[in-house]
Short mmCIF file of C-alpha atoms and ligand atoms in Angstrom, two decimals:
data_model
loop_
_atom_site.label_atom_id
_atom_site.label_comp_id
_atom_site.label_asym_id
_atom_site.label_seq_id
_atom_site.Cartn_x
_atom_site.Cartn_y
_atom_site.Cartn_z
CA MET L 16 22.42 -12.70 -17.85
CA ASN L 17 21.97 -12.61 -14.11
CA ASN L 18 24.39 -10.00 -12.81
CA THR L 19 23.17 -10.22 -9.20
CA ASN L 20 25.48 -11.46 -6.55
CA ASN L 21 24.69 -11.80 -2.85
CA ASN L 22 27.59 -13.82 -1.42
CA ASN L 23 29.17 -12.43 1.71
CA THR L 24 32.53 -12.05 -0.01
CA ASN L 25 31.35 -10.29 -3.06
CA PRO L 26 33.61 -10.75 -6.11
CA HIS L 27 32.77 -7.16 -7.17
CA SER L 28 34.14 -5.70 -3.90
CA ASN L 29 37.64 -4.22 -3.31
CA LYS L 30 37.64 -2.86 -6.91
CA LYS L 31 37.44 0.62 -8.23
CA TRP L 32 34.29 1.24 -10.28
CA LYS L 33 33.94 4.16 -12.64
CA THR L 34 30.36 4.73 -11.45
CA VAL L 35 28.51 3.41 -8.43
CA ILE L 36 24.78 3.98 -7.95
CA ILE L 37 23.20 3.63 -4.51
CA GLY L 38 19.51 2.76 -4.75
CA THR L 39 17.07 1.04 -7.03
CA GLY L 40 13.95 3.12 -7.21
CA PRO L 41 13.02 4.70 -10.55
CA ALA L 42 15.84 7.22 -10.10
CA GLY L 43 18.55 4.61 -9.49
CA TYR L 44 17.37 2.29 -12.25
CA THR L 45 17.10 5.13 -14.77
CA ALA L 46 20.54 6.41 -13.82
CA ALA L 47 21.79 2.80 -14.34
CA ILE L 48 20.13 2.56 -17.79
CA TYR L 49 21.69 5.84 -18.94
CA SER L 50 25.16 5.24 -17.46
CA SER L 51 25.37 1.67 -18.73
CA ARG L 52 24.39 2.79 -22.22
CA ALA L 53 27.21 5.34 -21.90
CA ASN L 54 29.62 2.43 -21.28
CA LEU L 55 30.28 3.43 -17.69
CA ASN L 56 29.55 -0.16 -16.51
CA PRO L 57 27.86 0.98 -13.30
CA LEU L 58 27.61 -1.06 -10.11
CA VAL L 59 24.33 -0.66 -8.37
CA PHE L 60 23.51 -1.39 -4.72
CA GLU L 61 19.99 -2.66 -4.49
CA GLY L 62 19.39 -1.79 -0.84
CA ASN L 63 17.07 -3.43 1.66
CA GLN L 64 14.03 -2.88 -0.54
CA PRO L 65 15.01 -3.52 -4.16
CA GLY L 66 12.72 -1.45 -6.38
CA GLY L 67 12.05 1.04 -3.64
CA GLN L 68 8.68 2.57 -2.69
CA LEU L 69 6.94 1.46 -5.90
CA THR L 70 7.19 -2.14 -4.84
CA LEU L 71 4.76 -1.19 -2.04
CA THR L 72 2.13 0.11 -4.41
CA THR L 73 -0.36 -1.65 -6.68
CA LEU L 74 -1.49 -0.07 -9.93
CA VAL L 75 0.56 2.84 -11.27
CA GLU L 76 -1.64 4.85 -13.63
CA ASN L 77 0.45 7.96 -14.16
CA PHE L 78 3.69 6.62 -15.55
CA PRO L 79 3.69 7.59 -19.25
CA GLY L 80 3.65 4.69 -21.74
CA TYR L 81 1.18 2.45 -19.88
CA PRO L 82 -2.33 3.54 -20.93
CA GLU L 83 -3.87 0.70 -18.85
CA GLY L 84 -1.55 1.31 -15.91
CA ILE L 85 1.13 -1.05 -14.66
CA MET L 86 1.69 -2.74 -11.33
CA GLY L 87 4.45 -0.96 -9.31
CA PRO L 88 6.56 -4.08 -8.76
CA GLU L 89 6.33 -4.97 -12.48
CA LEU L 90 7.40 -1.46 -13.52
CA MET L 91 10.47 -1.74 -11.30
CA GLU L 92 11.30 -5.24 -12.50
CA ASN L 93 11.11 -3.94 -16.08
CA MET L 94 13.49 -1.08 -15.24
CA LYS L 95 15.91 -3.48 -13.62
CA LYS L 96 15.86 -5.75 -16.71
CA GLN L 97 16.47 -2.77 -18.95
CA ALA L 98 19.50 -1.69 -16.85
CA SER L 99 20.83 -5.32 -16.78
CA HIS L 100 20.41 -5.59 -20.51
CA PHE L 101 22.94 -2.77 -20.97
CA GLY L 102 25.47 -4.30 -18.59
CA THR L 103 24.66 -2.91 -15.15
CA THR L 104 26.02 -5.00 -12.29
CA PHE L 105 23.67 -5.37 -9.31
CA VAL L 106 24.71 -6.20 -5.79
CA GLN L 107 22.11 -7.28 -3.26
CA ASP L 108 23.54 -5.35 -0.38
CA SER L 109 22.96 -2.06 1.45
CA VAL L 110 25.39 0.79 1.90
CA VAL L 111 26.01 1.53 5.59
CA ASP L 112 28.93 3.91 5.36
CA VAL L 113 30.84 6.01 2.83
CA ASP L 114 34.02 8.04 2.81
CA LEU L 115 33.57 10.97 0.41
CA SER L 116 36.53 12.93 1.74
CA LYS L 117 38.83 11.72 -1.03
CA LYS L 118 38.81 9.87 -4.38
CA PRO L 119 38.17 7.12 -5.05
CA PHE L 120 35.15 7.27 -2.76
CA LYS L 121 34.95 4.39 -0.35
CA ILE L 122 31.71 2.49 0.17
CA ILE L 123 31.11 0.04 3.03
CA THR L 124 28.13 -2.31 2.92
CA GLN L 125 25.97 -4.22 5.40
CA ASN L 126 27.69 -7.47 4.42
CA GLY L 127 31.04 -5.96 5.43
CA ASN L 128 32.45 -5.48 1.94
CA GLN L 129 34.13 -2.33 0.64
CA TYR L 130 33.96 -0.88 -2.84
CA PHE L 131 35.63 2.10 -4.46
CA ALA L 132 34.03 4.57 -6.84
CA GLU L 133 35.41 7.25 -9.10
CA THR L 134 31.94 8.80 -9.34
CA LEU L 135 28.80 8.23 -7.29
CA ILE L 136 25.12 8.66 -7.87
CA ILE L 137 23.01 8.64 -4.71
CA ALA L 138 19.47 7.51 -5.36
CA SER L 139 18.63 6.02 -1.98
CA GLY L 140 15.13 7.50 -1.87
CA ALA L 141 12.93 8.41 1.05
CA ASP L 142 10.42 6.38 3.01
CA ALA L 143 6.94 7.61 3.81
CA LYS L 144 6.42 7.74 7.54
CA PHE L 145 3.93 5.31 8.94
CA LEU L 146 1.95 5.29 12.18
CA ASN L 147 3.17 1.75 12.85
CA LEU L 148 -0.30 0.36 13.51
CA GLU L 149 -1.02 -3.30 13.38
CA GLY L 150 -1.53 -4.79 9.89
CA GLU L 151 -0.51 -1.49 8.16
CA LYS L 152 1.96 -2.90 5.67
CA GLU L 153 -0.50 -5.59 4.48
CA LEU L 154 -3.16 -2.91 3.88
CA ILE L 155 -1.08 -0.81 1.52
CA GLY L 156 -2.86 -0.75 -1.81
CA ARG L 157 -6.01 -2.15 -0.09
CA GLY L 158 -7.40 1.08 1.23
CA LEU L 159 -4.23 2.45 2.77
CA SER L 160 -2.00 4.71 0.72
CA THR L 161 0.87 7.17 1.18
CA CYS L 162 0.42 8.74 -2.26
CA ALA L 163 -2.72 10.69 -3.09
CA THR L 164 -1.54 11.54 -6.60
CA CYS L 165 -1.23 7.80 -7.27
CA ASP L 166 -4.34 6.48 -5.53
CA GLY L 167 -6.82 9.34 -5.05
CA PHE L 168 -8.48 8.45 -8.34
CA PHE L 169 -9.69 5.11 -6.85
CA TYR L 170 -12.00 6.85 -4.37
CA ARG L 171 -14.72 8.30 -6.61
CA ASN L 172 -17.78 9.07 -4.44
CA LYS L 173 -16.13 7.46 -1.44
CA ILE L 174 -15.27 8.57 2.11
CA VAL L 175 -11.61 9.11 2.77
CA HIS L 176 -9.58 10.03 5.89
CA VAL L 177 -6.19 11.73 5.55
CA VAL L 178 -3.72 11.92 8.48
CA GLY L 179 -1.40 14.87 8.89
CA GLY L 180 -1.42 18.64 9.22
CA GLY L 181 1.37 19.71 6.79
CA ASP L 182 1.21 20.97 3.20
CA THR L 183 1.19 17.38 1.91
CA ALA L 184 -1.90 16.43 3.95
CA LEU L 185 -3.80 19.47 2.79
CA GLU L 186 -2.70 19.28 -0.78
CA ASP L 187 -3.47 15.57 -0.89
CA SER L 188 -6.92 16.18 0.66
CA ILE L 189 -7.77 18.93 -1.80
CA PHE L 190 -6.64 16.60 -4.66
CA ILE L 191 -8.74 13.68 -3.31
CA THR L 192 -11.89 15.93 -3.18
CA LYS L 193 -11.79 15.83 -6.99
CA PHE L 194 -12.96 12.23 -6.65
CA ALA L 195 -14.21 11.48 -3.12
CA LYS L 196 -17.50 12.75 -1.73
CA LYS L 197 -15.99 13.56 1.66
CA VAL L 198 -12.45 13.89 3.05
CA TYR L 199 -11.68 14.10 6.76
CA ILE L 200 -8.32 15.36 7.84
CA ILE L 201 -7.15 13.93 11.14
CA HIS L 202 -4.51 16.05 12.84
CA ARG L 203 -2.85 15.49 16.20
CA ARG L 204 -3.01 19.18 17.16
CA ASP L 205 -5.52 21.99 16.72
CA GLU L 206 -3.13 24.04 14.63
CA LEU L 207 -1.91 23.15 11.17
CA ARG L 208 1.74 23.10 10.12
CA ALA L 209 0.79 23.79 6.49
CA SER L 210 1.23 27.13 4.79
CA LYS L 211 -1.48 29.73 5.28
CA ILE L 212 -2.56 29.68 1.64
CA MET L 213 -2.97 25.88 1.74
CA GLN L 214 -4.90 26.16 5.01
CA GLU L 215 -7.33 28.67 3.43
CA LYS L 216 -7.89 26.42 0.42
CA ALA L 217 -8.57 23.37 2.54
CA LYS L 218 -10.76 25.13 5.07
CA SER L 219 -12.90 26.68 2.33
CA ASN L 220 -13.35 23.36 0.54
CA PRO L 221 -16.88 22.15 1.34
CA LYS L 222 -15.90 18.50 1.01
CA ILE L 223 -13.16 18.74 3.67
CA GLU L 224 -13.76 18.51 7.40
CA PHE L 225 -11.08 18.50 10.17
CA ILE L 226 -10.87 16.16 13.09
CA TRP L 227 -8.58 18.00 15.54
CA ASN L 228 -6.34 16.79 18.36
CA SER L 229 -6.76 13.21 17.22
CA THR L 230 -4.76 10.19 16.24
CA ILE L 231 -5.64 6.85 14.73
CA THR L 232 -5.12 3.93 17.11
CA LYS L 233 -6.48 1.08 14.93
CA ILE L 234 -7.25 0.35 11.29
CA LEU L 235 -10.39 -1.70 10.85
CA HIS L 236 -10.58 -3.97 7.82
CA ASP L 237 -12.17 -6.98 6.26
CA THR L 238 -10.78 -9.26 3.53
CA ALA L 239 -11.28 -6.55 0.89
CA GLY L 240 -9.19 -4.03 2.86
CA VAL L 241 -9.71 -0.94 5.01
CA ASN L 242 -13.29 -0.24 6.08
CA GLY L 243 -12.87 1.84 9.22
CA ILE L 244 -10.57 3.46 11.76
CA THR L 245 -10.51 3.98 15.50
CA VAL L 246 -9.83 7.60 16.24
CA TYR L 247 -8.59 8.69 19.66
CA ASN L 248 -9.12 12.28 20.80
CA LEU L 249 -6.05 13.35 22.69
CA LYS L 250 -7.89 16.20 24.50
CA THR L 251 -10.98 14.33 25.65
CA GLY L 252 -9.42 10.85 25.94
CA THR L 253 -12.35 9.34 24.04
CA SER L 254 -12.25 6.93 21.08
CA GLU L 255 -14.70 6.45 18.21
CA ASN L 256 -14.89 4.06 15.29
CA ARG L 257 -15.37 5.74 11.97
CA ALA L 258 -16.27 4.12 8.66
CA THR L 259 -13.91 4.92 5.79
CA ASP L 260 -13.22 3.57 2.30
CA GLY L 261 -9.71 4.90 2.22
CA LEU L 262 -6.96 6.07 4.55
CA PHE L 263 -4.04 8.24 3.40
CA TYR L 264 -1.00 8.88 5.46
CA ALA L 265 0.59 12.35 4.83
CA ILE L 266 2.82 12.65 7.86
CA GLY L 267 6.10 13.27 6.09
CA HIS L 268 8.93 11.33 4.55
CA ILE L 269 12.30 10.31 5.91
CA PRO L 270 15.14 10.58 3.37
CA ASN L 271 17.54 7.64 3.42
CA THR L 272 20.69 9.65 4.15
CA SER L 273 21.79 8.22 7.50
CA PHE L 274 24.70 6.34 5.82
CA LEU L 275 26.12 9.67 4.65
CA LYS L 276 26.80 10.79 8.24
CA GLY L 277 27.22 14.50 7.57
CA GLN L 278 29.65 14.01 4.68
CA ILE L 279 27.44 15.73 2.16
CA GLU L 280 25.35 18.84 2.37
CA LEU L 281 21.76 18.17 3.42
CA ASN L 282 18.84 20.55 3.87
CA SER L 283 17.12 21.10 7.24
CA GLU L 284 14.83 18.11 6.62
CA GLY L 285 17.73 15.78 5.81
CA PHE L 286 17.32 15.70 2.04
CA ILE L 287 20.49 15.97 -0.09
CA LYS L 288 21.04 19.40 -1.59
CA ALA L 289 21.50 19.00 -5.36
CA ASN L 290 21.55 21.73 -7.99
CA ASN L 291 19.48 21.72 -11.15
CA ARG L 292 22.05 19.45 -12.81
CA GLN L 293 21.93 16.99 -9.89
CA TYR L 294 25.40 17.97 -8.63
CA THR L 295 25.87 17.76 -4.88
CA ASN L 296 28.49 19.85 -2.98
CA ILE L 297 31.00 16.93 -3.34
CA ASP L 298 32.89 16.89 -6.63
CA GLY L 299 31.99 13.66 -8.50
CA VAL L 300 28.89 12.88 -6.35
CA PHE L 301 25.43 13.29 -7.89
CA ALA L 302 21.99 12.78 -6.35
CA CYS L 303 18.61 12.05 -7.86
CA GLY L 304 15.12 10.97 -6.92
CA ASP L 305 13.36 11.35 -3.62
CA VAL L 306 16.56 11.53 -1.57
CA GLN L 307 16.97 15.08 -2.96
CA ASP L 308 13.34 15.96 -3.58
CA SER L 309 10.64 16.40 -0.94
CA PHE L 310 8.37 18.25 -3.36
CA TYR L 311 7.47 16.15 -6.42
CA ARG L 312 8.04 12.61 -5.20
CA GLN L 313 6.72 10.98 -8.34
CA ALA L 314 8.08 7.93 -10.21
CA ILE L 315 8.39 9.92 -13.42
CA THR L 316 10.12 12.87 -11.83
CA ALA L 317 12.56 10.51 -10.00
CA ALA L 318 13.27 8.72 -13.28
CA GLY L 319 13.80 12.06 -14.98
CA SER L 320 16.31 13.17 -12.33
CA GLY L 321 18.01 9.80 -12.65
CA ALA L 322 18.57 10.44 -16.34
CA MET L 323 19.79 13.96 -15.56
CA ALA L 324 22.27 12.68 -12.96
CA ALA L 325 23.68 10.09 -15.34
CA ILE L 326 24.07 12.57 -18.19
CA ALA L 327 25.66 15.18 -15.92
CA LEU L 328 28.08 12.53 -14.58
CA GLU L 329 29.03 11.43 -18.09
CA ARG L 330 29.82 14.96 -19.06
CA TYR L 331 31.68 15.47 -15.76
CA LEU L 332 33.94 12.51 -16.58
CA GLU L 333 34.49 13.71 -20.16
CA ALA L 334 35.66 17.06 -18.81
CA LEU L 335 38.21 15.60 -16.37
P1 NDP O 418 5.61 18.01 7.27
O1 NDP O 418 6.74 17.41 8.02
O2 NDP O 418 5.63 19.40 6.89
O3 NDP O 418 4.21 17.68 7.99
C1 NDP O 418 3.99 16.45 8.55
C2 NDP O 418 2.65 16.53 9.27
O4 NDP O 418 2.37 15.23 9.77
C3 NDP O 418 2.70 17.48 10.47
O5 NDP O 418 1.47 18.18 10.57
C4 NDP O 418 2.84 16.53 11.65
O6 NDP O 418 2.22 16.98 12.83
C5 NDP O 418 2.18 15.27 11.18
N1 NDP O 418 2.78 14.09 11.79
C6 NDP O 418 4.07 13.74 11.72
N2 NDP O 418 4.28 12.57 12.38
C7 NDP O 418 3.07 12.20 12.85
C8 NDP O 418 2.59 11.10 13.59
N3 NDP O 418 3.41 10.11 13.98
N4 NDP O 418 1.28 11.06 13.90
C9 NDP O 418 0.42 12.02 13.50
N5 NDP O 418 0.81 13.07 12.79
C10 NDP O 418 2.09 13.17 12.46
O7 NDP O 418 5.58 17.01 5.94
P2 NDP O 418 4.85 17.31 4.52
O8 NDP O 418 5.00 16.03 3.77
O9 NDP O 418 3.49 17.83 4.69
O10 NDP O 418 5.76 18.42 3.86
C11 NDP O 418 7.17 18.20 3.62
C12 NDP O 418 7.77 19.47 2.97
O11 NDP O 418 7.26 19.64 1.64
C13 NDP O 418 7.34 20.74 3.72
O12 NDP O 418 8.41 21.63 3.69
C14 NDP O 418 6.20 21.27 2.92
O13 NDP O 418 6.01 22.64 3.07
C15 NDP O 418 6.59 20.88 1.49
N6 NDP O 418 5.42 20.73 0.65
C16 NDP O 418 5.02 21.83 -0.09
C17 NDP O 418 3.89 21.75 -0.89
C18 NDP O 418 3.51 22.92 -1.69
O14 NDP O 418 4.09 24.00 -1.48
N7 NDP O 418 2.54 22.82 -2.55
C19 NDP O 418 3.12 20.50 -1.01
C20 NDP O 418 3.63 19.44 -0.18
C21 NDP O 418 4.74 19.57 0.62
P3 NDP O 418 2.74 18.26 13.64
O15 NDP O 418 2.37 19.43 12.83
O16 NDP O 418 2.00 18.17 14.92
O17 NDP O 418 4.20 18.09 13.78
#
C-alpha cells in the first residue's frame, strides 16, 4: 500500500490525528513502527530530506543486524516500509510552524495545509554543518564525511584531515588514529574550543598534528573522490595544496528546531530538552533522535530513542 500523498490539498489535512511524528530519520521511522503497532495510526511528515542524514551516507557498518553492512538509503527505505506495513500514513511535506499552546496541537506545513495532533513526536533531526565548498555534497561518501564513527574505519593506513576545534573534532581525530597513519586537525584559530582533557589526549597522540589558523578553501578530487585540499592560512594569507585520502568535517550540527519558534524548551545550542523518557516540557509532546541529542548522534541511538518516545507516548495516552 502506498500511503504517501503529496497533493497540495492533502486529504489527510484538517483532521485530528492521535499521533503525529515530525521527521523520518531512524528516530522518526522507529517511533512510527512502534506507534503504528500500538494502533495509534500515526501521521508522519517526511520533511525536505526523507530518510534524513543517513540518505547522505554510503555503507553503514555499525547498525546491528547487518553483518556485511547496509547502504544508508536502503536502511532508511527498509524502515519506511516497516512503518508503512503497520499502517503509518506518510505525507511528503515539511512542517514550518506549530502551535503547542493548546490541544489539539496545530501543525502548519510548507504546502500550506494544517493538521491537528493529540500527541506529537518531534524527530526532526540535526544537520551537520558544512563549509559550503564547491562539489562538497557530491563528495560525501567519496572521501568526505561528517561521521568519524561511521567512516573512520575506511582509512586504514591513510592520511586524513579533520576540520574543527571542538570536542567532536578531537574525539573524531583520536578515533580515526586507530586506523589512519596520520590525522591533521585544521582549526580556524590557534586555540581549541574542546575540553582540556580532550585537548591533552589529542595533543599527546603521536599520530595527530594541528594546522592552526587555517581554513579549507577547495577540495581537490578525481573520479574516485577526494585526493587533496587547499588550505588557507588566515594569519599569513598563504595557501597550500595538501594531499589527503579523507576529509572529515566536525564543525558542529544545527538542530532542526526553527519551526518550533520558542514554543518548546531548547538548550543553549538549540537542541530540544527531553528527559530520560523522551518527554519535553510540553504535555503530550515527545522528542527523539538528533534533535534532542548532540552527544551520541548514531542511527542506533536515534532509533532507540524513537522506540522510547513511542512507548512513553502510548503510556501517556493510556493514563489520560
Ligand atoms: P562545537 O560547536 O563545540 O565546535 C565546533 C568547532 O568547529 C569549533 O571549534 C568551531 O570553531 C569550528 N567551526 C564551526 N564552524 C566553522 C566553520 N565554518 N569553519 C571552520 N571551523 C568551524 O561542536 P562539537 O560538535 O565539537 O560539539 C558539540 C557539543 O557536543 C559540545 O558541547 C561538545 O562539548 C559536546 N561533545 C562532547 C563530547 C565528549 O564529551 N566526549 C564529544 C563530542 C561533542 P571556533 O572554536 O573557532 O568557533
